[in-house]
Amino acid sequence: KKMSNPASTGLFINGQRETGQDVRVGNVTAALAVANIVKTSLGPVGLDKMLVDDIGDVLITNDGATILKSLEVEHPAARVLVDLANLQDQEVGDGTTSVVIIASELLRRGNDLVKNGIHPTAIISGYRTALKAAVSYIKKEMVVNVSTLGDEHLINAAKTS
């Protein structure tokens, strides 16, 4: 049976459907916008942000998690970055700004590679290979067994936490 005109069935939504490159560019742009908001607050010399809510209350902070929690993000790709920062804050308690900046930069560079004609599947495969190499390097070169450390190192670590 032939389907009738979508407008006559009431299923038609006034708008347009975006696919492919337009969606990818929009997602990357939204992610970069979120990263740019918190980027300047990174590190010990990061700038403070003055946030004003709907009722006029003012909050001044340079904490990435606080900044991102106060944003009203609607774009799905940008929302993923905010959720990523919240998860980082819950699991580790630090590094929220860093994970947002790293994730957005991976998206931006991946988008550049797609623009240069590299298939997204190859880019994802490359990212996975890089992840495995990074984890292997960290385990091999940067992990120190606590039993090999002296009491002085453990006391210093406890003082900074």
Coordinates of N, CA, C and O in Angstrom, one line a residue:
K1 N 0.8 -1.2 0.0 CA 0.0 0.0 0.0 C 0.9 1.2 0.0 O 1.8 1.3 0.8
K2 N 0.6 2.2 -0.8 CA 1.3 3.4 -0.9 C 1.0 4.4 0.3 O -0.1 4.5 0.6
M3 N 2.1 4.9 0.9 CA 1.9 5.8 2.0 C 1.4 7.2 1.5 O 1.9 7.7 0.6
S4 N 0.5 7.7 2.3 CA 0.0 9.1 2.0 C 1.0 10.1 2.3 O 2.0 9.9 3.0
N5 N 0.7 11.3 1.9 CA 1.5 12.5 2.2 C 1.7 12.7 3.7 O 0.7 12.7 4.5
P6 N 2.9 12.8 4.3 CA 3.1 13.0 5.7 C 2.3 14.1 6.3 O 1.9 14.1 7.4
A7 N 2.2 15.2 5.5 CA 1.5 16.4 6.0 C 0.0 16.1 6.3 O -0.6 16.6 7.2
S8 N -0.6 15.2 5.5 CA -2.0 14.9 5.7 C -2.3 13.9 6.8 O -3.4 13.8 7.3
T9 N -1.2 13.1 7.2 CA -1.4 12.2 8.3 C -1.2 12.8 9.7 O -1.4 12.1 10.7
G10 N -0.7 14.0 9.7 CA -0.4 14.6 11.0 C 1.0 14.3 11.5 O 1.3 14.7 12.6
L11 N 1.7 13.5 10.8 CA 3.1 13.1 11.2 C 4.2 14.1 10.8 O 5.3 14.0 11.2
F12 N 3.8 15.0 10.0 CA 4.7 16.0 9.4 C 5.1 17.0 10.5 O 4.3 17.6 11.1
I13 N 6.4 17.2 10.7 CA 6.9 18.2 11.6 C 7.5 19.3 10.8 O 8.4 19.0 10.0
N14 N 7.1 20.5 11.0 CA 7.7 21.6 10.3 C 9.2 21.8 10.7 O 9.5 22.1 11.8
G15 N 10.1 21.5 9.8 CA 11.5 21.6 10.1 C 12.2 20.9 8.9 O 11.6 20.5 7.9
Q16 N 13.5 20.7 9.1 CA 14.3 20.0 8.1 C 15.2 19.0 8.8 O 15.6 19.2 9.9
R17 N 15.5 18.0 8.0 CA 16.3 16.9 8.6 C 17.8 17.1 8.1 O 18.0 17.4 6.9
E18 N 18.7 17.1 9.0 CA 20.1 17.2 8.7 C 20.8 15.9 8.9 O 20.5 15.1 9.7
T19 N 21.7 15.7 8.0 CA 22.5 14.4 8.0 C 23.9 14.7 7.6 O 24.3 15.8 7.2
G20 N 24.7 13.7 7.9 CA 26.1 13.7 7.4 C 27.0 14.8 8.0 O 27.0 15.1 9.2
Q21 N 27.6 15.5 7.1 CA 28.6 16.5 7.5 C 28.0 17.7 8.3 O 28.6 18.1 9.3
D22 N 26.8 18.1 8.0 CA 26.2 19.2 8.8 C 26.0 18.8 10.2 O 26.2 19.6 11.1
V23 N 25.6 17.6 10.5 CA 25.3 17.1 11.9 C 26.7 17.0 12.6 O 26.8 17.5 13.7
R24 N 27.7 16.4 11.9 CA 29.0 16.3 12.5 C 29.6 17.6 12.9 O 30.1 17.8 14.0
V25 N 29.5 18.6 11.9 CA 30.1 19.9 12.2 C 29.3 20.6 13.4 O 29.9 21.2 14.2
G26 N 28.0 20.4 13.4 CA 27.2 21.0 14.5 C 27.6 20.4 15.8 O 27.6 21.1 16.8
N27 N 27.8 19.1 15.9 CA 28.1 18.4 17.1 C 29.5 18.9 17.6 O 29.7 19.2 18.8
V28 N 30.5 19.0 16.7 CA 31.8 19.4 17.1 C 31.8 20.9 17.5 O 32.4 21.2 18.5
T29 N 31.0 21.7 16.8 CA 30.9 23.1 17.2 C 30.3 23.3 18.6 O 30.8 24.1 19.4
A30 N 29.3 22.5 18.9 CA 28.6 22.6 20.2 C 29.6 22.1 21.3 O 29.7 22.7 22.4
A31 N 30.4 21.0 21.1 CA 31.3 20.5 22.0 C 32.4 21.6 22.3 O 32.8 21.8 23.4
L32 N 32.9 22.2 21.2 CA 33.9 23.2 21.3 C 33.4 24.4 22.1 O 34.2 25.0 22.9
A33 N 32.2 24.8 21.9 CA 31.6 25.9 22.7 C 31.6 25.6 24.2 O 32.0 26.5 25.0
V34 N 31.3 24.4 24.6 CA 31.3 24.1 26.0 C 32.8 24.1 26.5 O 33.0 24.6 27.6
A35 N 33.7 23.6 25.7 CA 35.1 23.5 26.1 C 35.6 25.0 26.2 O 36.4 25.3 27.2
N36 N 35.3 25.8 25.3 CA 35.8 27.2 25.4 C 35.3 28.0 26.6 O 36.0 28.9 27.1
I37 N 34.1 27.6 27.1 CA 33.6 28.2 28.3 C 34.5 27.9 29.5 O 34.8 28.8 30.3
V38 N 35.0 26.7 29.6 CA 35.8 26.3 30.8 C 37.3 26.4 30.6 O 38.0 26.3 31.5
K39 N 37.7 26.5 29.3 CA 39.1 26.4 29.0 C 39.9 27.5 29.8 O 41.0 27.2 30.3
T40 N 39.4 28.7 29.9 CA 40.2 29.7 30.5 C 40.3 29.6 32.0 O 41.0 30.3 32.7
S41 N 39.5 28.7 32.6 CA 39.5 28.5 34.1 C 40.5 27.4 34.5 O 40.6 27.1 35.6
L42 N 41.2 26.8 33.5 CA 42.1 25.7 33.8 C 43.4 26.1 34.5 O 44.0 27.1 34.1
G43 N 43.7 25.3 35.5 CA 45.0 25.5 36.1 C 45.1 26.5 37.2 O 44.1 27.1 37.6
P44 N 46.2 26.6 37.9 CA 46.3 27.4 39.1 C 46.2 28.9 38.7 O 45.9 29.7 39.6
V45 N 46.4 29.3 37.5 CA 46.3 30.7 37.2 C 45.0 30.9 36.3 O 44.9 31.9 35.6
G46 N 44.1 30.0 36.4 CA 42.9 30.0 35.6 C 42.0 31.2 36.0 O 42.0 31.6 37.2
L47 N 41.3 31.7 35.1 CA 40.4 32.9 35.4 C 39.1 32.5 36.0 O 38.6 31.4 35.8
D48 N 38.6 33.3 36.9 CA 37.3 33.1 37.6 C 36.2 33.5 36.6 O 36.4 34.3 35.8
K49 N 35.1 32.8 36.7 CA 33.9 33.1 36.0 C 32.8 33.6 37.0 O 32.7 33.1 38.0
M50 N 32.1 34.7 36.5 CA 31.0 35.2 37.3 C 29.7 34.7 36.7 O 29.4 35.0 35.6
L51 N 29.0 33.8 37.4 CA 27.8 33.2 37.0 C 26.6 33.9 37.7 O 26.6 34.0 38.9
V52 N 25.6 34.3 36.9 CA 24.4 34.9 37.4 C 23.2 34.0 37.0 O 23.0 33.7 35.8
D53 N 22.5 33.5 38.0 CA 21.3 32.6 37.7 C 20.1 33.4 37.4 O 20.1 34.6 37.3
D54 N 19.0 32.7 37.2 CA 17.7 33.3 36.8 C 17.2 34.3 37.8 O 16.5 35.3 37.4
I55 N 17.5 34.1 39.0 CA 16.9 35.1 40.0 C 17.9 36.1 40.5 O 17.7 36.9 41.4
G56 N 19.1 36.1 39.8 CA 20.1 37.1 40.1 C 21.1 36.8 41.1 O 22.0 37.7 41.4
D57 N 21.2 35.6 41.6 CA 22.2 35.2 42.5 C 23.5 35.1 41.7 O 23.6 34.6 40.6
V58 N 24.6 35.6 42.3 CA 25.9 35.6 41.7 C 26.8 34.6 42.3 O 26.9 34.5 43.5
L59 N 27.5 33.8 41.5 CA 28.5 32.9 41.9 C 29.8 33.1 41.2 O 29.8 33.2 39.9
I60 N 30.9 33.3 41.9 CA 32.2 33.5 41.2 C 33.1 32.2 41.5 O 33.3 31.8 42.7
T61 N 33.5 31.6 40.5 CA 34.3 30.3 40.6 C 35.2 30.1 39.4 O 35.0 30.7 38.3
N62 N 36.2 29.3 39.6 CA 37.0 28.8 38.5 C 37.0 27.3 38.4 O 37.8 26.7 37.7
D63 N 36.1 26.7 39.1 CA 35.9 25.2 39.2 C 35.1 24.8 38.0 O 33.9 25.2 37.8
G64 N 35.7 24.0 37.1 CA 35.0 23.5 35.9 C 33.7 22.8 36.2 O 32.7 23.0 35.4
A65 N 33.7 21.9 37.2 CA 32.5 21.2 37.5 C 31.3 22.1 37.9 O 30.2 22.0 37.4
T66 N 31.6 23.1 38.7 CA 30.6 24.1 39.1 C 30.1 24.9 37.9 O 28.9 25.1 37.8
I67 N 31.0 25.3 37.0 CA 30.6 26.1 35.8 C 29.7 25.3 35.0 O 28.7 25.7 34.5
L68 N 30.1 24.0 34.7 CA 29.3 23.2 33.8 C 28.0 22.8 34.4 O 27.0 22.7 33.7
K69 N 27.9 22.6 35.7 CA 26.6 22.3 36.3 C 25.7 23.4 36.2 O 24.4 23.2 36.2
S70 N 26.2 24.6 36.2 CA 25.3 25.8 36.1 C 24.8 26.1 34.7 O 23.9 26.9 34.6
L71 N 25.4 25.5 33.7 CA 25.0 25.7 32.3 C 23.7 25.0 32.0 O 23.5 23.9 32.5
E72 N 22.9 25.6 31.2 CA 21.7 24.9 30.7 C 21.9 24.5 29.3 O 21.6 25.2 28.4
V73 N 22.5 23.3 29.2 CA 23.0 22.8 27.8 C 21.8 21.9 27.3 O 21.4 21.0 27.9
E74 N 21.4 22.3 26.0 CA 20.4 21.5 25.4 C 20.9 20.6 24.3 O 20.3 19.6 24.0
H75 N 22.0 21.1 23.6 CA 22.5 20.3 22.5 C 23.0 18.9 22.9 O 23.7 18.9 23.9
P76 N 22.6 17.9 22.3 CA 23.0 16.5 22.7 C 24.5 16.3 22.8 O 24.9 15.7 23.8
A77 N 25.2 16.7 21.9 CA 26.7 16.5 21.9 C 27.3 17.3 23.0 O 28.2 16.8 23.7
A78 N 26.9 18.5 23.2 CA 27.4 19.3 24.3 C 27.0 18.7 25.7 O 27.8 18.8 26.6
R79 N 25.8 18.2 25.7 CA 25.3 17.6 27.0 C 26.2 16.4 27.3 O 26.4 16.1 28.5
V80 N 26.7 15.7 26.3 CA 27.5 14.5 26.6 C 28.8 15.0 27.3 O 29.3 14.4 28.3
L81 N 29.4 16.1 26.9 CA 30.6 16.7 27.6 C 30.3 17.1 29.0 O 31.1 16.8 29.9
V82 N 29.1 17.7 29.2 CA 28.7 18.1 30.6 C 28.6 16.8 31.5 O 29.0 16.8 32.6
D83 N 27.9 15.8 30.9 CA 27.7 14.6 31.7 C 29.1 13.9 31.9 O 29.3 13.3 33.0
L84 N 30.0 14.0 31.0 CA 31.3 13.4 31.1 C 32.1 14.1 32.3 O 32.7 13.5 33.1
A85 N 31.9 15.4 32.4 CA 32.5 16.2 33.5 C 31.9 15.8 34.8 O 32.6 15.7 35.8
N86 N 30.6 15.6 34.8 CA 29.9 15.2 36.1 C 30.4 13.9 36.5 O 30.6 13.6 37.7
L87 N 30.6 12.9 35.6 CA 31.0 11.6 35.9 C 32.5 11.7 36.4 O 32.8 11.0 37.4
Q88 N 33.3 12.5 35.8 CA 34.7 12.6 36.3 C 34.7 13.2 37.7 O 35.5 12.8 38.5
D89 N 33.8 14.2 38.0 CA 33.8 14.8 39.3 C 33.3 13.7 40.3 O 33.8 13.7 41.4
Q90 N 32.3 12.9 40.0 CA 31.8 11.9 40.9 C 32.9 10.8 41.2 O 33.1 10.4 42.3
E91 N 33.6 10.3 40.1 CA 34.5 9.2 40.3 C 35.8 9.6 40.8 O 36.4 8.9 41.6
V92 N 36.3 10.8 40.4 CA 37.7 11.2 40.8 C 37.7 12.4 41.7 O 38.6 12.6 42.6
G93 N 36.8 13.3 41.5 CA 36.7 14.6 42.3 C 37.5 15.7 41.7 O 37.6 16.8 42.3
D94 N 38.2 15.5 40.6 CA 39.1 16.5 40.0 C 39.2 16.2 38.5 O 38.9 15.1 38.0
G95 N 39.7 17.2 37.7 CA 40.0 16.9 36.3 C 38.8 17.2 35.4 O 38.9 16.8 34.2
T96 N 37.7 17.8 35.9 CA 36.6 18.0 35.0 C 36.9 18.9 33.8 O 36.5 18.5 32.7
T97 N 37.6 19.9 34.1 CA 37.9 20.8 33.0 C 38.8 20.1 32.0 O 38.6 20.2 30.7
S98 N 39.8 19.4 32.5 CA 40.7 18.7 31.6 C 40.0 17.7 30.7 O 40.3 17.6 29.5
V99 N 39.1 16.9 31.2 CA 38.4 15.9 30.4 C 37.6 16.5 29.3 O 37.5 16.0 28.2
V100 N 37.0 17.7 29.6 CA 36.1 18.4 28.6 C 37.0 18.9 27.5 O 36.7 18.8 26.3
I101 N 38.2 19.5 27.9 CA 39.1 20.0 26.9 C 39.7 19.0 26.0 O 39.7 19.1 24.8
I102 N 40.1 17.9 26.6 CA 40.7 16.7 25.8 C 39.6 16.1 24.9 O 39.9 15.9 23.7
A103 N 38.4 15.9 25.4 CA 37.4 15.3 24.6 C 37.0 16.2 23.4 O 36.9 15.7 22.3
S104 N 36.9 17.5 23.7 CA 36.5 18.4 22.6 C 37.6 18.5 21.6 O 37.4 18.6 20.4
E105 N 38.9 18.5 22.0 CA 40.0 18.5 21.1 C 40.1 17.3 20.2 O 40.4 17.3 19.0
L106 N 39.8 16.1 20.8 CA 39.7 14.9 20.0 C 38.6 15.0 19.0 O 38.8 14.5 17.8
L107 N 37.5 15.5 19.3 CA 36.4 15.7 18.4 C 36.8 16.7 17.2 O 36.6 16.4 16.1
R108 N 37.4 17.8 17.6 CA 37.9 18.8 16.6 C 38.9 18.2 15.6 O 38.7 18.3 14.4
R109 N 39.9 17.5 16.2 CA 40.9 16.9 15.3 C 40.3 15.7 14.5 O 40.7 15.6 13.3
G110 N 39.4 15.0 15.0 CA 38.8 13.9 14.3 C 38.0 14.5 13.1 O 38.0 14.0 12.0
N111 N 37.3 15.6 13.4 CA 36.5 16.3 12.3 C 37.4 16.8 11.2 O 37.1 16.7 10.0
D112 N 38.6 17.3 11.6 CA 39.6 17.8 10.6 C 40.0 16.6 9.7 O 40.2 16.7 8.5
L113 N 40.2 15.4 10.4 CA 40.7 14.3 9.6 C 39.6 13.8 8.6 O 39.9 13.4 7.5
V114 N 38.3 13.9 9.1 CA 37.2 13.5 8.2 C 37.2 14.5 7.0 O 37.0 14.1 5.8
K115 N 37.4 15.8 7.3 CA 37.4 16.8 6.2 C 38.5 16.5 5.2 O 38.4 16.8 4.0
N116 N 39.6 15.9 5.7 CA 40.7 15.5 4.8 C 40.5 14.2 4.1 O 41.5 13.7 3.4
G117 N 39.4 13.6 4.2 CA 39.0 12.4 3.5 C 39.3 11.1 4.2 O 39.1 10.0 3.6
I118 N 39.6 11.1 5.5 CA 39.8 9.9 6.2 C 38.5 9.4 6.8 O 37.7 10.2 7.3
H119 N 38.2 8.1 6.6 CA 36.9 7.6 7.0 C 36.8 7.6 8.5 O 37.8 7.3 9.2
P120 N 35.6 7.9 9.1 CA 35.4 8.0 10.6 C 35.8 6.6 11.2 O 36.3 6.7 12.4
T121 N 35.6 5.5 10.6 CA 35.9 4.2 11.2 C 37.4 4.1 11.4 O 37.9 3.6 12.4
A122 N 38.2 4.6 10.4 CA 39.7 4.6 10.6 C 40.1 5.5 11.7 O 41.1 5.2 12.4
I123 N 39.5 6.6 11.8 CA 39.8 7.6 12.9 C 39.5 7.0 14.3 O 40.4 7.0 15.2
I124 N 38.4 6.3 14.4 CA 38.0 5.7 15.7 C 39.0 4.6 16.0 O 39.5 4.4 17.1
S125 N 39.4 3.8 15.0 CA 40.4 2.7 15.1 C 41.7 3.3 15.6 O 42.4 2.7 16.5
G126 N 42.1 4.4 15.0 CA 43.3 5.1 15.4 C 43.3 5.6 16.9 O 44.3 5.5 17.6
Y127 N 42.1 6.1 17.3 CA 42.0 6.6 18.6 C 42.1 5.4 19.6 O 42.7 5.5 20.7
R128 N 41.5 4.3 19.2 CA 41.5 3.1 20.1 C 43.0 2.6 20.2 O 43.4 2.2 21.3
T129 N 43.7 2.6 19.1 CA 45.1 2.1 19.2 C 45.9 3.1 20.0 O 46.8 2.6 20.8
A130 N 45.7 4.4 19.9 CA 46.4 5.4 20.8 C 46.0 5.2 22.2 O 46.9 5.3 23.1
L131 N 44.8 4.9 22.5 CA 44.4 4.6 23.9 C 45.1 3.4 24.5 O 45.7 3.5 25.6
K132 N 45.2 2.3 23.7 CA 45.9 1.1 24.2 C 47.4 1.4 24.4 O 48.0 1.0 25.4
A133 N 48.0 2.2 23.5 CA 49.4 2.5 23.7 C 49.6 3.4 24.9 O 50.6 3.3 25.6
A134 N 48.7 4.4 25.1 CA 48.9 5.3 26.3 C 48.7 4.5 27.6 O 49.5 4.7 28.5
V135 N 47.8 3.6 27.7 CA 47.6 2.9 28.9 C 48.8 1.9 29.1 O 49.2 1.8 30.2
S136 N 49.3 1.3 28.1 CA 50.4 0.5 28.2 C 51.6 1.2 28.7 O 52.4 0.8 29.6
Y137 N 51.9 2.4 28.1 CA 53.0 3.3 28.6 C 52.9 3.7 30.0 O 53.8 3.6 30.8
I138 N 51.7 4.1 30.4 CA 51.4 4.5 31.8 C 51.7 3.3 32.8 O 52.4 3.5 33.8
K139 N 51.2 2.1 32.4 CA 51.4 1.0 33.3 C 52.9 0.6 33.4 O 53.4 0.2 34.4
K140 N 53.6 0.7 32.2 CA 55.0 0.3 32.2 C 55.9 1.3 32.8 O 56.9 0.9 33.5
E141 N 55.7 2.6 32.5 CA 56.7 3.6 32.8 C 56.3 4.5 34.0 O 57.2 5.1 34.6
M142 N 55.1 4.6 34.4 CA 54.7 5.6 35.4 C 54.1 5.0 36.6 O 53.9 5.8 37.6
V143 N 53.8 3.8 36.7 CA 53.2 3.2 37.9 C 54.3 2.8 38.8 O 55.3 2.2 38.5
V144 N 54.2 3.2 40.1 CA 55.2 2.9 41.1 C 54.4 2.1 42.2 O 53.4 2.5 42.7
N145 N 55.0 1.0 42.6 CA 54.4 0.2 43.7 C 54.6 0.9 45.0 O 55.7 1.4 45.3
V146 N 53.5 1.0 45.7 CA 53.5 1.8 47.0 C 54.5 1.1 48.0 O 55.1 1.9 48.8
S147 N 54.7 -0.2 47.9 CA 55.6 -0.8 48.9 C 57.0 -0.4 48.7 O 57.9 -0.5 49.6
T148 N 57.4 0.1 47.5 CA 58.8 0.6 47.3 C 59.0 2.0 47.7 O 60.2 2.4 47.8
L149 N 58.0 2.7 48.1 CA 58.1 4.1 48.5 C 58.4 4.1 50.0 O 57.9 3.3 50.8
G150 N 59.2 5.1 50.4 CA 59.4 5.3 51.8 C 58.3 6.0 52.5 O 57.4 6.5 51.9
D151 N 58.4 6.0 53.9 CA 57.3 6.7 54.6 C 57.2 8.2 54.3 O 56.1 8.7 54.3
E152 N 58.4 8.8 54.0 CA 58.4 10.2 53.7 C 57.5 10.5 52.5 O 56.7 11.5 52.5
H153 N 57.5 9.7 51.4 CA 56.7 9.9 50.3 C 55.2 9.8 50.6 O 54.4 10.5 50.1
L154 N 54.9 8.8 51.4 CA 53.5 8.5 51.7 C 52.9 9.7 52.6 O 51.8 10.1 52.4
I155 N 53.8 10.2 53.5 CA 53.3 11.3 54.4 C 53.1 12.5 53.5 O 52.1 13.2 53.7
N156 N 54.0 12.8 52.6 CA 53.8 13.9 51.7 C 52.6 13.8 50.8 O 51.9 14.8 50.6
A157 N 52.3 12.6 50.4 CA 51.1 12.4 49.6 C 49.8 12.6 50.4 O 48.9 13.2 50.0
A158 N 49.9 12.2 51.7 CA 48.7 12.4 52.6 C 48.5 13.9 52.9 O 47.4 14.3 53.0
K159 N 49.6 14.6 53.0 CA 49.5 16.0 53.3 C 48.8 16.8 52.1 O 48.2 17.8 52.4
T160 N 49.1 16.4 50.9 CA 48.5 17.1 49.8 C 47.1 16.7 49.4 O 46.5 17.4 48.6
S161 N 46.6 15.6 50.0 CA 45.2 15.2 49.6 C 44.2 15.8 50.5 O 44.4 16.4 51.5

